[in-house]
PDB file of C-alpha atoms in Angstrom:
ATOM      1  CA  GLU A   1      26.726  37.732 -92.040  1.00 61.00           C
ATOM      2  CA  ALA A   2      24.243  39.384 -94.039  1.00 77.00           C
ATOM      3  CA  GLY A   3      27.079  42.497 -96.071  1.00 92.00           C
ATOM      4  CA  VAL A   4      26.236  45.876 -97.148  1.00 95.00           C
ATOM      5  CA  THR A   5      22.879  45.383 -99.214  1.00 96.00           C
ATOM      6  CA  GLN A   6      21.670  48.276-101.195  1.00 97.00           C
ATOM      7  CA  PHE A   7      18.189  49.855-102.845  1.00 97.00           C
ATOM      8  CA  PRO A   8      17.638  49.504-106.389  1.00 97.00           C
ATOM      9  CA  SER A   9      20.361  48.188-107.856  1.00 95.00           C
ATOM     10  CA  HIS A  10      19.404  50.065-110.764  1.00 96.00           C
ATOM     11  CA  SER A  11      17.259  54.036-111.223  1.00 97.00           C
ATOM     12  CA  VAL A  12      16.359  55.429-114.493  1.00 97.00           C
ATOM     13  CA  ILE A  13      14.063  58.468-113.580  1.00 97.00           C
ATOM     14  CA  GLU A  14      13.711  61.882-115.554  1.00 97.00           C
ATOM     15  CA  LYS A  15      15.508  64.489-115.103  1.00 96.00           C
ATOM     16  CA  GLY A  16      13.252  67.110-113.068  1.00 96.00           C
ATOM     17  CA  GLN A  17      12.125  63.632-110.706  1.00 97.00           C
ATOM     18  CA  THR A  18      13.182  62.464-107.011  1.00 97.00           C
ATOM     19  CA  VAL A  19      14.914  59.469-106.438  1.00 97.00           C
ATOM     20  CA  THR A  20      16.365  57.746-102.975  1.00 98.00           C
ATOM     21  CA  LEU A  21      18.711  55.387-102.567  1.00 98.00           C
ATOM     22  CA  ARG A  22      18.144  53.233 -99.587  1.00 98.00           C
ATOM     23  CA  CYS A  23      21.689  51.820 -98.428  1.00 98.00           C
ATOM     24  CA  ASP A  24      21.950  48.943 -95.198  1.00 97.00           C
ATOM     25  CA  PRO A  25      24.799  48.870 -93.419  1.00 97.00           C
ATOM     26  CA  ILE A  26      26.151  46.081 -91.525  1.00 95.00           C
ATOM     27  CA  SER A  27      24.556  45.263 -88.445  1.00 93.00           C
ATOM     28  CA  GLY A  28      26.783  46.913 -85.334  1.00 92.00           C
ATOM     29  CA  HIS A  29      28.442  49.159 -88.000  1.00 94.00           C
ATOM     30  CA  ASP A  30      28.123  52.749 -86.694  1.00 94.00           C
ATOM     31  CA  ASN A  31      29.913  53.836 -89.407  1.00 95.00           C
ATOM     32  CA  LEU A  32      28.101  54.235 -92.198  1.00 97.00           C
ATOM     33  CA  TYR A  33      29.223  56.355 -95.723  1.00 97.00           C
ATOM     34  CA  TRP A  34      28.038  57.391 -98.943  1.00 97.00           C
ATOM     35  CA  TYR A  35      30.598  57.971-102.393  1.00 97.00           C
ATOM     36  CA  ARG A  36      30.034  57.930-105.722  1.00 96.00           C
ATOM     37  CA  ARG A  37      31.268  57.749-109.252  1.00 94.00           C
ATOM     38  CA  VAL A  38      30.495  59.074-111.962  1.00 93.00           C
ATOM     39  CA  MET A  39      31.362  58.305-115.606  1.00 86.00           C
ATOM     40  CA  GLY A  40      35.429  58.602-116.000  1.00 82.00           C
ATOM     41  CA  LYS A  41      36.087  59.853-112.402  1.00 88.00           C
ATOM     42  CA  GLU A  42      37.464  58.253-109.162  1.00 91.00           C
ATOM     43  CA  ILE A  43      35.119  56.991-106.519  1.00 94.00           C
ATOM     44  CA  LYS A  44      33.873  60.237-104.262  1.00 95.00           C
ATOM     45  CA  PHE A  45      33.201  61.231-100.948  1.00 95.00           C
ATOM     46  CA  LEU A  46      29.852  61.755-100.233  1.00 96.00           C
ATOM     47  CA  LEU A  47      29.176  61.819 -96.606  1.00 95.00           C
ATOM     48  CA  HIS A  48      29.941  59.932 -93.001  1.00 95.00           C
ATOM     49  CA  PHE A  49      27.210  59.098 -90.220  1.00 96.00           C
ATOM     50  CA  VAL A  50      28.159  57.489 -87.282  1.00 95.00           C
ATOM     51  CA  LYS A  51      24.879  56.494 -85.621  1.00 95.00           C
ATOM     52  CA  GLU A  52      22.473  58.804 -86.333  1.00 94.00           C
ATOM     53  CA  SER A  53      24.248  61.538 -86.681  1.00 94.00           C
ATOM     54  CA  LYS A  54      25.806  63.375 -90.002  1.00 94.00           C
ATOM     55  CA  GLN A  55      29.755  63.481 -89.252  1.00 93.00           C
ATOM     56  CA  ASP A  56      31.277  64.962 -92.309  1.00 93.00           C
ATOM     57  CA  GLU A  57      29.483  65.927 -95.182  1.00 94.00           C
ATOM     58  CA  SER A  58      31.412  68.223 -96.976  1.00 93.00           C
ATOM     59  CA  GLY A  59      31.158  66.324-100.322  1.00 94.00           C
ATOM     60  CA  MET A  60      27.876  66.356-101.244  1.00 95.00           C
ATOM     61  CA  PRO A  61      27.562  68.415-103.987  1.00 92.00           C
ATOM     62  CA  ASN A  62      24.926  70.794-103.934  1.00 92.00           C
ATOM     63  CA  ASN A  63      21.631  71.005-101.786  1.00 93.00           C
ATOM     64  CA  ARG A  64      19.666  68.716-104.172  1.00 96.00           C
ATOM     65  CA  PHE A  65      20.768  65.661-102.114  1.00 97.00           C
ATOM     66  CA  LEU A  66      19.492  64.926 -98.790  1.00 97.00           C
ATOM     67  CA  ALA A  67      20.989  61.993 -96.741  1.00 97.00           C
ATOM     68  CA  GLU A  68      18.953  60.946 -93.216  1.00 97.00           C
ATOM     69  CA  ARG A  69      20.259  58.372 -90.983  1.00 96.00           C
ATOM     70  CA  THR A  70      17.156  57.780 -89.107  1.00 85.00           C
ATOM     71  CA  GLY A  71      17.484  55.674 -85.709  1.00 88.00           C
ATOM     72  CA  GLY A  72      21.020  55.063 -86.597  1.00 85.00           C
ATOM     73  CA  THR A  73      20.712  52.245 -88.412  1.00 92.00           C
ATOM     74  CA  TYR A  74      19.786  52.183 -92.673  1.00 96.00           C
ATOM     75  CA  SER A  75      20.347  55.413 -94.310  1.00 98.00           C
ATOM     76  CA  THR A  76      18.790  56.759 -97.364  1.00 98.00           C
ATOM     77  CA  LEU A  77      19.787  59.246-100.030  1.00 98.00           C
ATOM     78  CA  LYS A  78      17.471  61.582-101.955  1.00 98.00           C
ATOM     79  CA  VAL A  79      18.275  63.534-104.936  1.00 97.00           C
ATOM     80  CA  GLN A  80      15.044  66.412-105.595  1.00 96.00           C
ATOM     81  CA  PRO A  81      15.104  67.289-108.238  1.00 96.00           C
ATOM     82  CA  ALA A  82      17.643  64.926-110.290  1.00 96.00           C
ATOM     83  CA  GLU A  83      19.880  66.567-112.984  1.00 96.00           C
ATOM     84  CA  LEU A  84      21.799  64.876-115.846  1.00 96.00           C
ATOM     85  CA  GLU A  85      24.908  65.132-114.291  1.00 95.00           C
ATOM     86  CA  ASP A  86      23.415  63.202-111.050  1.00 97.00           C
ATOM     87  CA  SER A  87      24.262  60.076-113.044  1.00 97.00           C
ATOM     88  CA  GLY A  88      26.172  57.657-112.145  1.00 96.00           C
ATOM     89  CA  VAL A  89      26.833  54.662-109.114  1.00 96.00           C
ATOM     90  CA  TYR A  90      26.311  55.107-105.797  1.00 97.00           C
ATOM     91  CA  PHE A  91      28.291  53.140-103.389  1.00 97.00           C
ATOM     92  CA  CYS A  92      27.418  53.009 -99.587  1.00 97.00           C
ATOM     93  CA  ALA A  93      30.016  51.534 -96.877  1.00 96.00           C
ATOM     94  CA  SER A  94      30.565  50.812 -93.319  1.00 96.00           C
ATOM     95  CA  SER A  95      32.804  50.277 -91.061  1.00 94.00           C
ATOM     96  CA  TYR A  96      33.071  49.305 -87.354  1.00 92.00           C
ATOM     97  CA  GLN A  97      35.267  51.992 -86.096  1.00 89.00           C
ATOM     98  CA  LEU A  98      36.728  54.849 -87.737  1.00 85.00           C
ATOM     99  CA  ASN A  99      40.550  54.260 -89.575  1.00 81.00           C
ATOM    100  CA  GLU A 100      39.111  50.977 -90.226  1.00 85.00           C
ATOM    101  CA  LYS A 101      38.199  49.115 -93.301  1.00 88.00           C
ATOM    102  CA  LEU A 102      35.056  50.130 -95.524  1.00 92.00           C
ATOM    103  CA  PHE A 103      32.645  47.354 -96.985  1.00 94.00           C
ATOM    104  CA  PHE A 104      30.972  48.270-100.087  1.00 95.00           C
ATOM    105  CA  GLY A 105      27.612  47.912-100.969  1.00 95.00           C
ATOM    106  CA  SER A 106      27.047  46.763-104.682  1.00 93.00           C
ATOM    107  CA  GLY A 107      25.751  50.247-105.148  1.00 95.00           C
ATOM    108  CA  THR A 108      22.989  51.637-107.138  1.00 97.00           C
ATOM    109  CA  GLN A 109      23.858  52.780-110.743  1.00 96.00           C
ATOM    110  CA  LEU A 110      21.411  55.715-111.062  1.00 97.00           C
ATOM    111  CA  SER A 111      20.692  57.230-114.356  1.00 97.00           C
ATOM    112  CA  VAL A 112      18.540  60.190-114.971  1.00 97.00           C
ATOM    113  CA  LEU A 113      17.648  60.791-118.843  1.00 96.00           C
TER     114      LEU A 113
ATOM    115  CA  GLN B   1      47.239  67.357-108.833  1.00 66.00           C
ATOM    116  CA  LYS B   2      44.837  64.679-108.008  1.00 72.00           C
ATOM    117  CA  GLU B   3      45.166  63.556-103.829  1.00 90.00           C
ATOM    118  CA  VAL B   4      45.483  59.479-104.583  1.00 94.00           C
ATOM    119  CA  GLU B   5      47.179  59.240-108.325  1.00 94.00           C
ATOM    120  CA  GLN B   6      47.127  55.486-109.992  1.00 95.00           C
ATOM    121  CA  ASN B   7      48.331  54.697-114.147  1.00 90.00           C
ATOM    122  CA  SER B   8      44.882  53.983-115.942  1.00 88.00           C
ATOM    123  CA  GLY B   9      46.042  50.913-117.853  1.00 87.00           C
ATOM    124  CA  PRO B  10      45.395  48.414-118.722  1.00 94.00           C
ATOM    125  CA  LEU B  11      47.816  46.665-117.158  1.00 96.00           C
ATOM    126  CA  SER B  12      48.426  43.625-118.685  1.00 97.00           C
ATOM    127  CA  VAL B  13      50.455  40.359-117.142  1.00 97.00           C
ATOM    128  CA  PRO B  14      50.272  37.028-118.624  1.00 97.00           C
ATOM    129  CA  GLU B  15      49.439  34.358-116.289  1.00 97.00           C
ATOM    130  CA  GLY B  16      51.968  32.903-113.782  1.00 97.00           C
ATOM    131  CA  ALA B  17      53.890  36.922-113.803  1.00 97.00           C
ATOM    132  CA  ILE B  18      54.043  39.318-111.814  1.00 97.00           C
ATOM    133  CA  ALA B  19      51.685  42.228-111.771  1.00 97.00           C
ATOM    134  CA  SER B  20      53.174  45.159-109.871  1.00 97.00           C
ATOM    135  CA  LEU B  21      50.324  47.997-109.396  1.00 97.00           C
ATOM    136  CA  ASN B  22      51.765  51.423-108.140  1.00 96.00           C
ATOM    137  CA  CYS B  23      50.375  54.341-106.254  1.00 96.00           C
ATOM    138  CA  THR B  24      51.201  57.426-105.021  1.00 96.00           C
ATOM    139  CA  TYR B  25      48.855  59.878-102.224  1.00 95.00           C
ATOM    140  CA  SER B  26      49.488  63.600-101.847  1.00 92.00           C
ATOM    141  CA  ASP B  27      48.415  64.051 -98.053  1.00 87.00           C
ATOM    142  CA  ARG B  28      51.753  64.073 -96.340  1.00 86.00           C
ATOM    143  CA  VAL B  29      50.394  62.969 -93.207  1.00 87.00           C
ATOM    144  CA  SER B  30      47.888  59.988 -93.770  1.00 86.00           C
ATOM    145  CA  GLN B  31      48.360  57.002 -91.938  1.00 86.00           C
ATOM    146  CA  SER B  32      46.248  54.167 -93.484  1.00 91.00           C
ATOM    147  CA  PHE B  33      46.782  52.869 -97.206  1.00 94.00           C
ATOM    148  CA  PHE B  34      43.961  50.200 -98.890  1.00 95.00           C
ATOM    149  CA  TRP B  35      44.022  48.193-102.114  1.00 97.00           C
ATOM    150  CA  TYR B  36      40.803  47.274-103.359  1.00 96.00           C
ATOM    151  CA  ARG B  37      39.804  45.101-106.423  1.00 97.00           C
ATOM    152  CA  GLN B  38      36.593  45.438-108.584  1.00 94.00           C
ATOM    153  CA  TYR B  39      35.383  43.692-110.892  1.00 94.00           C
ATOM    154  CA  SER B  40      33.118  44.898-113.971  1.00 89.00           C
ATOM    155  CA  GLY B  41      29.877  45.707-112.254  1.00 85.00           C
ATOM    156  CA  LYS B  42      30.322  44.920-108.724  1.00 89.00           C
ATOM    157  CA  SER B  43      31.337  46.297-105.024  1.00 90.00           C
ATOM    158  CA  PRO B  44      34.926  47.053-104.344  1.00 93.00           C
ATOM    159  CA  GLU B  45      35.896  44.813-102.195  1.00 94.00           C
ATOM    160  CA  LEU B  46      38.847  45.460-100.076  1.00 93.00           C
ATOM    161  CA  ILE B  47      42.719  42.806-100.703  1.00 95.00           C
ATOM    162  CA  MET B  48      44.598  44.536 -98.919  1.00 94.00           C
ATOM    163  CA  SER B  49      45.238  47.639 -95.822  1.00 94.00           C
ATOM    164  CA  ILE B  50      48.661  49.026 -94.593  1.00 95.00           C
ATOM    165  CA  TYR B  51      48.982  51.059 -92.189  1.00 93.00           C
ATOM    166  CA  SER B  52      53.577  51.252 -91.474  1.00 93.00           C
ATOM    167  CA  ASN B  53      56.244  51.127 -93.842  1.00 96.00           C
ATOM    168  CA  GLY B  54      57.942  48.098 -95.671  1.00 96.00           C
ATOM    169  CA  ASP B  55      56.189  45.002 -96.636  1.00 96.00           C
ATOM    170  CA  LYS B  56      52.992  43.051 -95.895  1.00 97.00           C
ATOM    171  CA  GLU B  57      52.197  39.962 -97.491  1.00 97.00           C
ATOM    172  CA  ASP B  58      49.112  37.776 -97.521  1.00 96.00           C
ATOM    173  CA  GLY B  59      48.922  35.125-100.390  1.00 96.00           C
ATOM    174  CA  ARG B  60      49.739  36.166-103.375  1.00 97.00           C
ATOM    175  CA  PHE B  61      49.582  39.622-102.195  1.00 97.00           C
ATOM    176  CA  THR B  62      52.164  42.560-101.067  1.00 98.00           C
ATOM    177  CA  ALA B  63      51.209  45.517-100.239  1.00 97.00           C
ATOM    178  CA  GLN B  64      54.450  48.178-100.171  1.00 97.00           C
ATOM    179  CA  LEU B  65      54.715  51.175 -98.462  1.00 97.00           C
ATOM    180  CA  ASN B  66      56.989  54.211 -98.269  1.00 96.00           C
ATOM    181  CA  LYS B  67      55.822  57.473 -96.115  1.00 94.00           C
ATOM    182  CA  ALA B  68      58.766  59.561 -96.873  1.00 94.00           C
ATOM    183  CA  SER B  69      57.929  58.960-101.339  1.00 94.00           C
ATOM    184  CA  GLN B  70      54.362  58.718-100.454  1.00 94.00           C
ATOM    185  CA  TYR B  71      53.853  55.379-101.999  1.00 95.00           C
ATOM    186  CA  VAL B  72      52.351  52.667-101.732  1.00 97.00           C
ATOM    187  CA  SER B  73      52.021  49.479-103.769  1.00 97.00           C
ATOM    188  CA  LEU B  74      50.560  46.249-104.642  1.00 97.00           C
ATOM    189  CA  LEU B  75      52.017  43.610-106.014  1.00 98.00           C
ATOM    190  CA  ILE B  76      50.087  40.191-107.086  1.00 98.00           C
ATOM    191  CA  ARG B  77      52.597  37.135-107.409  1.00 98.00           C
ATOM    192  CA  ASP B  78      51.533  33.612-109.639  1.00 97.00           C
ATOM    193  CA  SER B  79      48.686  36.104-111.284  1.00 97.00           C
ATOM    194  CA  GLN B  80      46.019  34.222-112.685  1.00 97.00           C
ATOM    195  CA  PRO B  81      43.021  34.952-114.922  1.00 96.00           C
ATOM    196  CA  SER B  82      40.965  35.454-111.881  1.00 96.00           C
ATOM    197  CA  ASP B  83      42.597  38.588-110.547  1.00 97.00           C
ATOM    198  CA  SER B  84      41.713  40.629-113.904  1.00 97.00           C
ATOM    199  CA  ALA B  85      39.425  43.762-112.408  1.00 97.00           C
ATOM    200  CA  THR B  86      40.258  46.923-111.689  1.00 96.00           C
ATOM    201  CA  TYR B  87      43.170  47.730-108.800  1.00 97.00           C
ATOM    202  CA  LEU B  88      41.830  50.678-106.128  1.00 96.00           C
ATOM    203  CA  CYS B  89      44.070  52.765-103.970  1.00 97.00           C
ATOM    204  CA  ALA B  90      42.576  54.774-101.376  1.00 95.00           C
ATOM    205  CA  VAL B  91      43.606  56.348 -98.797  1.00 94.00           C
ATOM    206  CA  PHE B  92      42.237  57.828 -95.316  1.00 90.00           C
ATOM    207  CA  ASN B  93      42.316  60.903 -94.010  1.00 84.00           C
ATOM    208  CA  ASN B  94      43.487  62.219 -90.967  1.00 79.00           C
ATOM    209  CA  ALA B  95      40.662  61.931 -89.135  1.00 80.00           C
ATOM    210  CA  GLY B  96      40.420  58.302 -90.491  1.00 81.00           C
ATOM    211  CA  ASN B  97      36.673  59.058 -92.093  1.00 82.00           C
ATOM    212  CA  MET B  98      36.982  60.081 -95.543  1.00 88.00           C
ATOM    213  CA  LEU B  99      38.820  56.897 -97.881  1.00 91.00           C
ATOM    214  CA  THR B 100      39.542  58.486-101.210  1.00 93.00           C
ATOM    215  CA  PHE B 101      40.437  57.249-104.210  1.00 94.00           C
ATOM    216  CA  GLY B 102      42.962  56.903-106.477  1.00 95.00           C
ATOM    217  CA  GLY B 103      41.240  56.133-110.525  1.00 93.00           C
ATOM    218  CA  GLY B 104      42.412  52.796-110.684  1.00 95.00           C
ATOM    219  CA  THR B 105      44.721  50.514-112.889  1.00 96.00           C
ATOM    220  CA  ARG B 106      42.762  48.302-115.269  1.00 96.00           C
ATOM    221  CA  LEU B 107      44.908  44.473-114.543  1.00 97.00           C
ATOM    222  CA  MET B 108      44.413  42.172-117.154  1.00 97.00           C
ATOM    223  CA  VAL B 109      46.319  38.765-116.944  1.00 97.00           C
ATOM    224  CA  LYS B 110      45.794  36.741-120.214  1.00 96.00           C
ATOM    225  CA  PRO B 111      45.528  32.823-120.096  1.00 93.00           C
TER     226      PRO B 111
END
C-alpha cells in the first residue's frame, strides 16, 4: 500500500515567486493535514481537510498561503508570493479518522532565497 | 509555556542500555498521545500511541502516561545504534484534529 507522497521533495525559489506543493494521502483517508517545520522550531499545524472541506485552517500563517483539496483526493499548498521566512520543511499527513494516528509524507524542503 | 515540552538533548546512552525520553503537556483535556521517531531528513514515523493512564508496551518500547501530572514518557530497552534519531512527542487537541508536537529529543546510542 502506498504511503503519503509529496512532491517535490525539494524546491528552491526566489523571494516573490510562487510555489505549489502537492500531497497525495493514503487511499481512503478522508483526513488530510499540512504541517510545517521551520529551522530550529517545532513541527506546527497549518490546516486540516476532511475530504474536500477545510475543517481547521487556524495554523495558516497569512493569506499568502492557499490550500486546496478539490475532489477530496490530493491536496495542494500554494505560497504566493513566497517570503524568506517561508523556508522550512512542509509535511503532509493523513488519517482515516479523527483522533487517530497520522501517517506522514517525507516532506518538501522549501528554500526561499 | 510551550504546549508540549521536551528536553532537546542530545541524550546519549550506550548500546544495550535503557533510554528514557520525557514529555510534558499543558492541555489538561488532551486524550491522545503519540511518540514519533524521525531520522534526519526523513518523515516522522509513528512508534507508539497511548490513550489511558499507565504503561503500554510494544516490543522494546514502553510508553507511560500520567494525566494527573500531564506527563508522558517513552522507554527504549536494549537500545541499538539504529535507534539514534530524534523522538517527537505529540498530543491531540480535544477535537482530535490538531496534533501539537514538542521540539523533539535527539537520542544517540553509542556502540
